[in-house]
Coordinates of N, CA and C and ligand atoms in Angstrom, one line a residue:
M1 N -27.9 212.0 154.2 CA -27.6 213.4 154.1 C -27.6 214.0 155.5
A2 N -27.0 215.2 155.6 CA -27.0 215.9 156.9 C -28.2 216.8 156.9
R3 N -29.1 216.7 157.9 CA -30.2 217.5 157.9 C -29.8 219.0 158.3
S4 N -30.6 219.9 157.8 CA -30.4 221.3 158.2 C -30.8 221.4 159.6
P5 N -30.3 222.4 160.3 CA -30.8 222.6 161.7 C -32.3 222.7 161.8
A6 N -32.9 223.4 160.9 CA -34.4 223.5 161.0 C -35.1 222.1 160.8
L7 N -34.6 221.4 159.8 CA -35.2 220.1 159.5 C -34.9 219.1 160.7
A8 N -33.7 219.2 161.2 CA -33.4 218.3 162.3 C -34.2 218.6 163.5
A9 N -34.5 219.9 163.8 CA -35.3 220.2 164.9 C -36.8 219.7 164.7
F10 N -37.3 219.9 163.5 CA -38.7 219.5 163.2 C -38.8 217.9 163.4
V11 N -37.8 217.2 162.8 CA -37.9 215.8 162.8 C -37.7 215.3 164.2
G12 N -36.8 215.9 165.0 CA -36.6 215.5 166.3 C -37.9 215.6 167.2
L13 N -38.6 216.8 167.0 CA -39.8 217.0 167.8 C -40.9 215.9 167.4
M14 N -40.9 215.6 166.1 CA -41.9 214.7 165.6 C -41.6 213.3 166.1
G15 N -40.3 212.9 166.1 CA -39.9 211.6 166.7 C -40.3 211.5 168.1
D16 N -40.1 212.5 168.9 CA -40.5 212.5 170.3 C -42.0 212.4 170.4
A17 N -42.7 213.1 169.6 CA -44.2 213.1 169.6 C -44.7 211.7 169.3
L18 N -44.1 211.1 168.3 CA -44.6 209.8 167.9 C -44.3 208.7 168.9
A19 N -43.2 208.9 169.7 CA -42.9 208.0 170.7 C -43.9 207.9 171.8
D20 N -44.5 209.1 172.1 CA -45.4 209.2 173.3 C -46.8 209.5 172.9
A21 N -47.1 209.4 171.6 CA -48.4 209.8 171.1 C -49.5 208.8 171.6
L22 N -49.1 207.6 171.7 CA -50.1 206.5 172.0 C -49.6 205.6 173.1
P23 N -50.5 205.2 174.0 CA -50.0 204.3 175.1 C -49.6 203.0 174.6
A24 N -48.8 202.3 175.3 CA -48.3 201.0 174.9 C -49.4 200.0 174.5
S25 N -50.5 200.2 175.2 CA -51.6 199.2 174.9 C -52.4 199.6 173.7
H26 N -52.1 200.7 173.0 CA -52.9 201.1 171.9 C -52.4 200.4 170.6
A27 N -53.3 200.1 169.7 CA -53.0 199.4 168.5 C -52.0 200.1 167.6
G28 N -51.9 201.5 167.7 CA -51.0 202.2 166.9 C -49.7 202.5 167.5
H29 N -49.5 202.0 168.7 CA -48.2 202.3 169.5 C -47.0 201.9 168.7
R30 N -47.1 200.6 168.2 CA -46.0 200.0 167.5 C -45.6 200.8 166.2
T31 N -46.7 201.3 165.6 CA -46.4 202.1 164.4 C -45.7 203.4 164.7
G32 N -46.1 204.0 165.8 CA -45.4 205.3 166.2 C -43.9 205.0 166.5
Q33 N -43.7 203.9 167.1 CA -42.3 203.5 167.4 C -41.5 203.3 166.1
R34 N -42.1 202.6 165.1 CA -41.5 202.3 163.8 C -41.2 203.6 163.1
M35 N -42.2 204.6 163.2 CA -42.0 205.9 162.5 C -40.8 206.6 163.2
R36 N -40.7 206.6 164.5 CA -39.7 207.3 165.2 C -38.3 206.7 164.8
Q37 N -38.3 205.4 164.8 CA -37.0 204.7 164.5 C -36.6 205.0 163.1
A38 N -37.5 205.0 162.2 CA -37.2 205.3 160.8 C -36.6 206.7 160.7
L39 N -37.3 207.7 161.4 CA -36.9 209.1 161.3 C -35.5 209.3 161.9
S40 N -35.1 208.4 162.8 CA -33.8 208.6 163.4 C -32.6 208.4 162.4
R41 N -33.0 207.8 161.2 CA -32.0 207.6 160.2 C -32.3 208.5 159.0
P42 N -31.5 209.6 158.8 CA -31.7 210.5 157.7 C -31.6 209.7 156.4
A43 N -32.5 210.1 155.4 CA -32.4 209.5 154.1 C -31.6 210.5 153.2
T44 N -31.5 210.1 151.9 CA -30.8 210.9 151.0 C -31.6 212.1 150.6
A45 N -31.0 213.2 150.2 CA -31.6 214.4 149.7 C -32.0 214.0 148.2
G46 N -33.1 214.5 147.8 CA -33.5 214.2 146.4 C -34.3 215.3 145.8
F47 N -35.1 215.0 144.8 CA -36.0 216.0 144.2 C -36.9 216.6 145.2
H48 N -37.0 217.9 145.2 CA -37.9 218.6 146.0 C -38.6 219.7 145.3
L49 N -39.9 219.8 145.6 CA -40.7 220.8 145.0 C -40.2 222.2 145.3
Q50 N -40.3 223.1 144.4 CA -39.9 224.5 144.7 C -40.8 225.0 145.8
P51 N -40.2 225.9 146.7 CA -41.0 226.5 147.8 C -42.2 227.2 147.2
H52 N -43.4 227.0 147.8 CA -44.6 227.5 147.2 C -45.6 227.8 148.4
S53 N -46.1 229.0 148.3 CA -47.1 229.4 149.3 C -48.5 229.5 148.6
L54 N -49.5 229.5 149.4 CA -50.9 229.6 149.0 C -51.6 230.7 149.8
P55 N -52.7 231.3 149.3 CA -53.3 232.3 150.1 C -53.7 231.9 151.5
V56 N -54.1 230.7 151.7 CA -54.4 230.2 153.1 C -53.3 230.3 154.0
C57 N -52.0 230.3 153.5 CA -50.9 230.4 154.4 C -50.8 231.7 155.1
A58 N -51.6 232.7 154.7 CA -51.7 233.9 155.5 C -52.1 233.7 156.9
H59 N -52.7 232.5 157.2 CA -53.2 232.2 158.6 C -52.1 231.5 159.4
L60 N -51.0 231.2 158.8 CA -49.9 230.5 159.5 C -49.3 231.3 160.6
P61 N -49.0 232.6 160.4 CA -48.4 233.3 161.5 C -49.3 233.3 162.8
A62 N -50.6 233.5 162.6 CA -51.5 233.5 163.7 C -51.5 232.1 164.4
A63 N -51.5 231.1 163.6 CA -51.5 229.7 164.2 C -50.2 229.5 165.0
L64 N -49.1 230.0 164.4 CA -47.8 229.8 165.1 C -47.7 230.6 166.4
Q65 N -48.3 231.8 166.4 CA -48.3 232.7 167.6 C -49.2 232.0 168.7
T66 N -50.3 231.5 168.3 CA -51.2 230.8 169.3 C -50.4 229.6 169.9
L67 N -49.7 228.9 169.0 CA -49.0 227.7 169.4 C -47.8 228.2 170.4
R68 N -47.2 229.2 170.0 CA -46.0 229.7 170.8 C -46.4 230.1 172.2
E69 N -47.7 230.5 172.4 CA -48.2 231.0 173.7 C -48.9 229.8 174.5
A70 N -49.0 228.7 173.9 CA -49.6 227.6 174.5 C -48.8 227.1 175.7
P71 N -49.5 226.7 176.8 CA -48.8 226.3 178.0 C -48.3 224.8 178.0
L72 N -47.5 224.5 177.0 CA -46.9 223.2 176.8 C -45.4 223.3 176.7
P73 N -44.6 222.4 177.2 CA -43.2 222.5 177.2 C -42.6 222.6 175.7
Q74 N -43.2 221.9 174.8 CA -42.7 221.8 173.5 C -43.3 222.8 172.5
A75 N -44.3 223.5 173.0 CA -45.1 224.4 172.0 C -44.2 225.4 171.3
R76 N -43.4 226.1 172.1 CA -42.6 227.1 171.5 C -41.6 226.5 170.5
H77 N -41.1 225.3 170.9 CA -40.1 224.7 170.0 C -40.7 224.3 168.7
W78 N -42.0 223.8 168.7 CA -42.7 223.4 167.5 C -42.9 224.7 166.7
A79 N -43.3 225.8 167.3 CA -43.5 227.0 166.5 C -42.2 227.5 165.9
D80 N -41.2 227.5 166.6 CA -39.9 227.9 166.1 C -39.4 227.0 164.9
A81 N -39.6 225.7 165.1 CA -39.1 224.7 164.1 C -39.9 224.9 162.8
I82 N -41.2 225.1 162.9 CA -42.0 225.2 161.7 C -41.7 226.6 161.0
A83 N -41.6 227.6 161.8 CA -41.3 228.9 161.3 C -39.9 228.9 160.5
A84 N -39.0 228.2 161.0 CA -37.7 228.1 160.4 C -37.7 227.3 159.1
L85 N -38.7 226.4 159.0 CA -38.8 225.6 157.7 C -39.6 226.3 156.7
V86 N -40.5 227.2 157.0 CA -41.4 227.8 156.1 C -40.8 228.3 154.8
P87 N -39.7 228.9 154.8 CA -39.1 229.4 153.5 C -38.9 228.3 152.5
A88 N -38.7 227.1 153.0 CA -38.4 225.9 152.1 C -39.6 225.1 151.7
L89 N -40.7 225.3 152.3 CA -41.9 224.4 152.2 C -42.7 224.7 150.9
A90 N -43.1 223.6 150.3 CA -44.0 223.7 149.1 C -45.4 223.3 149.6
W91 N -46.3 224.3 149.8 CA -47.7 224.1 150.2 C -48.5 223.8 149.0
Q92 N -49.3 222.7 149.1 CA -50.2 222.3 148.0 C -51.6 222.1 148.5
R93 N -52.5 222.2 147.5 CA -53.9 221.8 147.8 C -54.1 220.3 147.5
S94 N -54.9 219.7 148.3 CA -55.3 218.3 148.0 C -56.1 218.2 146.7
E95 N -55.9 217.1 146.0 CA -56.6 216.9 144.7 C -58.0 216.2 145.0
R96 N -58.2 215.9 146.2 CA -59.5 215.1 146.5 C -60.7 216.1 146.3
A97 N -61.8 215.5 146.1 CA -63.1 216.2 145.9 C -63.4 217.0 147.1
G98 N -64.0 218.2 147.0 CA -64.4 219.0 148.1 C -65.0 220.3 147.6
S99 N -65.5 221.0 148.6 CA -66.2 222.3 148.2 C -65.2 223.3 147.8
Q100 N -65.7 224.4 147.2 CA -64.8 225.5 146.9 C -64.1 226.1 148.1
A101 N -64.9 226.1 149.2 CA -64.4 226.7 150.5 C -63.2 225.8 151.0
F102 N -63.4 224.5 150.8 CA -62.3 223.6 151.2 C -61.0 223.8 150.4
H103 N -61.2 223.9 149.1 CA -60.0 224.0 148.3 C -59.3 225.4 148.5
A104 N -60.1 226.4 148.8 CA -59.5 227.7 149.1 C -58.9 227.8 150.5
G105 N -59.4 227.0 151.4 CA -59.1 227.1 152.8 C -58.2 226.1 153.4
H106 N -57.5 225.3 152.6 CA -56.6 224.4 153.2 C -55.3 224.3 152.4
A107 N -54.2 223.8 153.1 CA -53.0 223.5 152.4 C -52.3 222.4 153.1
N108 N -51.6 221.6 152.4 CA -50.7 220.5 152.9 C -49.3 220.7 152.4
T109 N -48.4 220.2 153.2 CA -47.0 220.2 152.8 C -46.3 219.0 153.3
Q110 N -45.5 218.4 152.4 CA -44.6 217.3 152.8 C -43.2 217.9 153.3
V111 N -42.8 217.5 154.4 CA -41.5 217.9 154.9 C -40.5 216.7 154.7
V112 N -40.9 215.5 154.9 CA -40.1 214.3 154.6 C -41.0 213.4 153.8
G113 N -40.5 212.8 152.8 CA -41.3 211.9 151.9 C -41.0 212.1 150.5
P114 N -41.8 211.5 149.6 CA -41.4 211.5 148.2 C -41.3 212.9 147.6
Q115 N -42.0 213.9 148.2 CA -41.9 215.3 147.7 C -41.4 216.2 148.8
G116 N -40.7 215.6 149.8 CA -40.2 216.4 150.9 C -38.8 216.9 150.8
L117 N -38.4 217.7 151.8 CA -37.1 218.2 151.8 C -36.1 217.1 151.9
E118 N -36.5 216.0 152.6 CA -35.7 214.8 152.7 C -36.6 213.7 152.0
Q119 N -36.0 213.1 150.9 CA -36.8 212.2 150.1 C -36.6 210.8 150.6
R120 N -37.8 210.2 150.8 CA -37.8 208.8 151.2 C -39.2 208.2 151.0
S121 N -39.3 206.9 150.9 CA -40.6 206.3 150.6 C -41.2 205.5 151.7
D122 N -40.5 205.3 152.8 CA -41.1 204.5 153.9 C -42.1 205.2 154.7
L123 N -42.1 206.5 154.7 CA -43.1 207.3 155.5 C -43.2 208.7 154.8
V124 N -44.2 209.4 155.2 CA -44.4 210.8 154.8 C -44.7 211.6 156.0
L125 N -44.0 212.6 156.2 CA -44.1 213.5 157.4 C -44.4 214.9 156.8
G126 N -45.5 215.5 157.3 CA -45.9 216.8 156.8 C -46.8 217.6 157.7
A127 N -47.4 218.6 157.2 CA -48.2 219.5 158.0 C -49.4 219.9 157.2
S128 N -50.5 220.2 157.9 CA -51.7 220.7 157.2 C -52.2 221.9 158.0
L129 N -52.8 222.8 157.2 CA -53.3 224.1 157.7 C -54.7 224.3 157.1
L130 N -55.6 224.6 158.0 CA -57.0 225.0 157.6 C -57.3 226.4 158.1
A131 N -57.9 227.2 157.2 CA -58.4 228.5 157.5 C -59.6 228.4 158.5
P132 N -59.8 229.4 159.3 CA -61.0 229.3 160.2 C -62.3 228.8 159.5
H133 N -63.0 228.0 160.2 CA -64.3 227.5 159.8 C -64.2 226.7 158.5
T134 N -63.1 226.1 158.2 CA -62.9 225.2 157.0 C -63.0 223.8 157.5
V135 N -63.7 223.0 156.7 CA -63.8 221.5 157.0 C -63.0 220.8 156.0
Y136 N -62.1 219.9 156.5 CA -61.4 219.0 155.6 C -62.2 217.7 155.5
P137 N -62.8 217.5 154.4 CA -63.9 216.5 154.3 C -63.5 215.0 154.6
D138 N -64.5 214.2 154.8 CA -64.2 212.8 155.0 C -63.3 212.2 154.0
H139 N -62.3 211.4 154.4 CA -61.4 210.7 153.5 C -60.8 209.6 154.2
S140 N -60.2 208.7 153.5 CA -59.5 207.5 154.0 C -58.3 207.2 153.1
H141 N -57.3 206.5 153.6 CA -56.2 206.1 152.9 C -55.6 204.9 153.5
P142 N -54.9 204.1 152.7 CA -54.3 202.8 153.2 C -53.3 203.0 154.3
P143 N -52.4 204.0 154.2 CA -51.4 204.1 155.3 C -52.0 204.5 156.6
E144 N -51.4 203.9 157.6 CA -51.8 204.3 159.0 C -51.2 205.7 159.3
E145 N -51.9 206.5 160.1 CA -51.5 207.9 160.3 C -51.6 208.3 161.7
I146 N -50.6 209.1 162.1 CA -50.6 209.7 163.5 C -50.4 211.2 163.3
Y147 N -51.3 211.9 164.0 CA -51.1 213.4 164.0 C -50.6 213.9 165.3
R148 N -49.9 214.9 165.3 CA -49.7 215.7 166.5 C -50.4 217.1 166.3
V149 N -51.4 217.3 167.1 CA -52.3 218.5 167.0 C -51.6 219.7 167.6
L150 N -51.5 220.8 166.8 CA -50.8 222.0 167.2 C -51.7 223.2 167.3
S151 N -53.0 223.0 167.3 CA -54.0 224.2 167.4 C -55.3 223.7 168.0
D152 N -56.2 224.6 168.1 CA -57.6 224.2 168.4 C -58.1 223.5 167.1
G153 N -59.3 222.9 167.2 CA -59.9 222.3 166.1 C -60.5 221.0 166.4
D154 N -61.4 220.5 165.6 CA -62.1 219.2 165.8 C -61.7 218.2 164.8
W155 N -61.8 216.9 165.3 CA -61.4 215.8 164.5 C -62.4 214.7 164.5
Y156 N -62.7 214.1 163.4 CA -63.7 213.1 163.2 C -63.1 211.8 162.8
R157 N -63.7 210.8 163.4 CA -63.4 209.4 163.1 C -64.7 208.6 163.1
A158 N -64.8 207.8 162.1 CA -66.1 207.1 161.9 C -66.7 206.5 163.2
E159 N -65.8 205.8 163.9 CA -66.2 205.1 165.1 C -66.4 205.9 166.4
T160 N -65.8 207.1 166.4 CA -65.8 207.9 167.7 C -66.5 209.2 167.5
G161 N -66.8 209.6 166.3 CA -67.5 210.9 166.1 C -66.4 212.0 166.2
W162 N -66.9 213.2 166.5 CA -66.1 214.4 166.6 C -65.4 214.5 168.0
T163 N -64.1 214.8 168.0 CA -63.4 215.1 169.3 C -62.6 216.3 169.2
T164 N -62.1 216.8 170.3 CA -61.3 218.0 170.3 C -60.0 217.8 171.1
P165 N -59.0 217.3 170.4 CA -57.8 216.9 171.2 C -57.0 218.0 171.8
G166 N -57.1 219.2 171.2 CA -56.4 220.4 171.7 C -54.9 220.3 171.4
I167 N -54.2 221.5 171.7 CA -52.8 221.6 171.4 C -52.0 220.6 172.2
G168 N -51.2 219.8 171.4 CA -50.4 218.8 172.1 C -51.0 217.4 172.1
G169 N -52.3 217.4 171.6 CA -53.0 216.1 171.5 C -52.5 215.3 170.4
S170 N -52.9 214.0 170.3 CA -52.6 213.1 169.3 C -53.8 212.5 168.7
V171 N -53.8 212.2 167.4 CA -54.9 211.5 166.7 C -54.3 210.4 165.9
H172 N -54.9 209.2 166.0 CA -54.5 208.0 165.3 C -55.5 207.5 164.3
H173 N -55.2 207.3 163.1 CA -56.1 206.7 162.1 C -55.5 205.4 161.6
P174 N -56.2 204.3 162.0 CA -55.8 203.0 161.4 C -56.0 203.0 159.9
P175 N -55.4 202.1 159.2 CA -55.5 202.0 157.7 C -57.0 202.0 157.3
G176 N -57.3 202.9 156.3 CA -58.6 202.8 155.7 C -59.8 203.4 156.4
I177 N -59.5 204.0 157.6 CA -60.7 204.5 158.4 C -61.1 205.9 157.9
L178 N -62.4 206.1 157.9 CA -62.9 207.4 157.4 C -62.6 208.5 158.5
H179 N -62.1 209.6 158.1 CA -61.8 210.6 159.0 C -61.8 212.0 158.4
A180 N -61.9 213.0 159.2 CA -62.1 214.4 158.8 C -61.6 215.4 159.9
M181 N -61.5 216.6 159.6 CA -61.2 217.6 160.6 C -61.8 219.0 160.2
R182 N -61.9 219.8 161.2 CA -62.5 221.1 160.9 C -62.0 222.2 161.9
A183 N -61.8 223.4 161.3 CA -61.3 224.5 162.2 C -62.5 225.3 162.7
G184 N -62.3 225.8 163.9 CA -63.3 226.6 164.5 C -63.0 228.1 164.1
P185 N -63.1 229.0 165.1 CA -62.8 230.4 164.7 C -61.4 230.7 164.5
R186 N -60.5 229.7 164.9 CA -59.1 229.9 164.7 C -58.5 228.9 163.6
P187 N -57.4 229.2 163.0 CA -56.8 228.3 162.1 C -56.5 226.9 162.7
L188 N -56.6 225.9 162.0 CA -56.2 224.6 162.4 C -54.8 224.2 161.8
L189 N -53.9 223.9 162.7 CA -52.5 223.5 162.3 C -52.2 222.1 162.9
A190 N -51.7 221.2 162.1 CA -51.3 219.9 162.7 C -50.2 219.3 161.8
V191 N -49.4 218.5 162.5 CA -48.3 217.8 161.7 C -48.7 216.3 161.8
W192 N -48.3 215.6 160.8 CA -48.8 214.2 160.7 C -47.7 213.3 160.1
C193 N -47.8 212.0 160.3 CA -46.9 211.1 159.7 C -47.7 209.9 159.2
L194 N -47.5 209.5 158.0 CA -48.1 208.4 157.4 C -47.1 207.3 157.2
W195 N -47.4 206.1 157.7 CA -46.5 205.0 157.6 C -46.8 204.2 156.3
V196 N -45.9 204.3 155.4 CA -46.1 203.8 154.0 C -45.5 202.3 153.9
G197 N -44.3 202.1 154.5 CA -43.7 200.8 154.2 C -43.5 200.6 152.8
D198 N -44.1 199.5 152.3 CA -44.0 199.1 150.9 C -45.3 199.4 150.2
A199 N -46.2 200.1 150.8 CA -47.6 200.3 150.2 C -47.6 201.3 149.1
G200 N -46.5 202.1 148.9 CA -46.5 203.1 147.8 C -46.8 204.4 148.4
A201 N -46.7 205.4 147.5 CA -46.8 206.8 148.0 C -48.2 207.2 148.2
P202 N -48.6 207.7 149.4 CA -50.0 208.1 149.6 C -50.1 209.6 149.5
S203 N -51.3 210.1 149.8 CA -51.6 211.5 150.0 C -52.3 211.7 151.3
A204 N -52.0 212.8 151.9 CA -52.6 213.0 153.3 C -54.0 213.3 153.2
Ligands
FE2_301 FE1 -55.6 211.5 156.6

């Protein structure tokens, strides 16, 4: 299918991010390359959820404004690409267990994937938003995952503890590793890609 200009811009930025997210010596480097190569080939359009917003999405404009003002070459392009996609996005709450504050304070959306604007099963590309002071609790999943961080916020991995990658940073989660994230006084915004291959459809 032909990608819309907004989708093409978003996928292009993510492809570039995945290509340089991890150094060549990193265990996840090859996965980033595979993701980017897969994304270079548009898949067919298919079933897509109706656009849907959640109350937590009221924090998205502030997150995008902070991103737009960040001193990084791609920051404004990311903000513009996400803003252009927003009218088509279906934001959903995770079904995983968590506090009431977590469920009220987070949203995920698939941009590419089984429920994405572009339907495919080899990977899932999406975004997550956390309201200020919200914790996305410990979780793990079989697919390997690479994030591009687009806001302030902290990230947890079982073997490294909490870190703060900052806007433009990258986070890699090997298959099955326990991880979490939390927003400070500002919303947390991040985009992510899960490499599914033949493992089946995951959740972020
Ligand atoms: Fe995850």
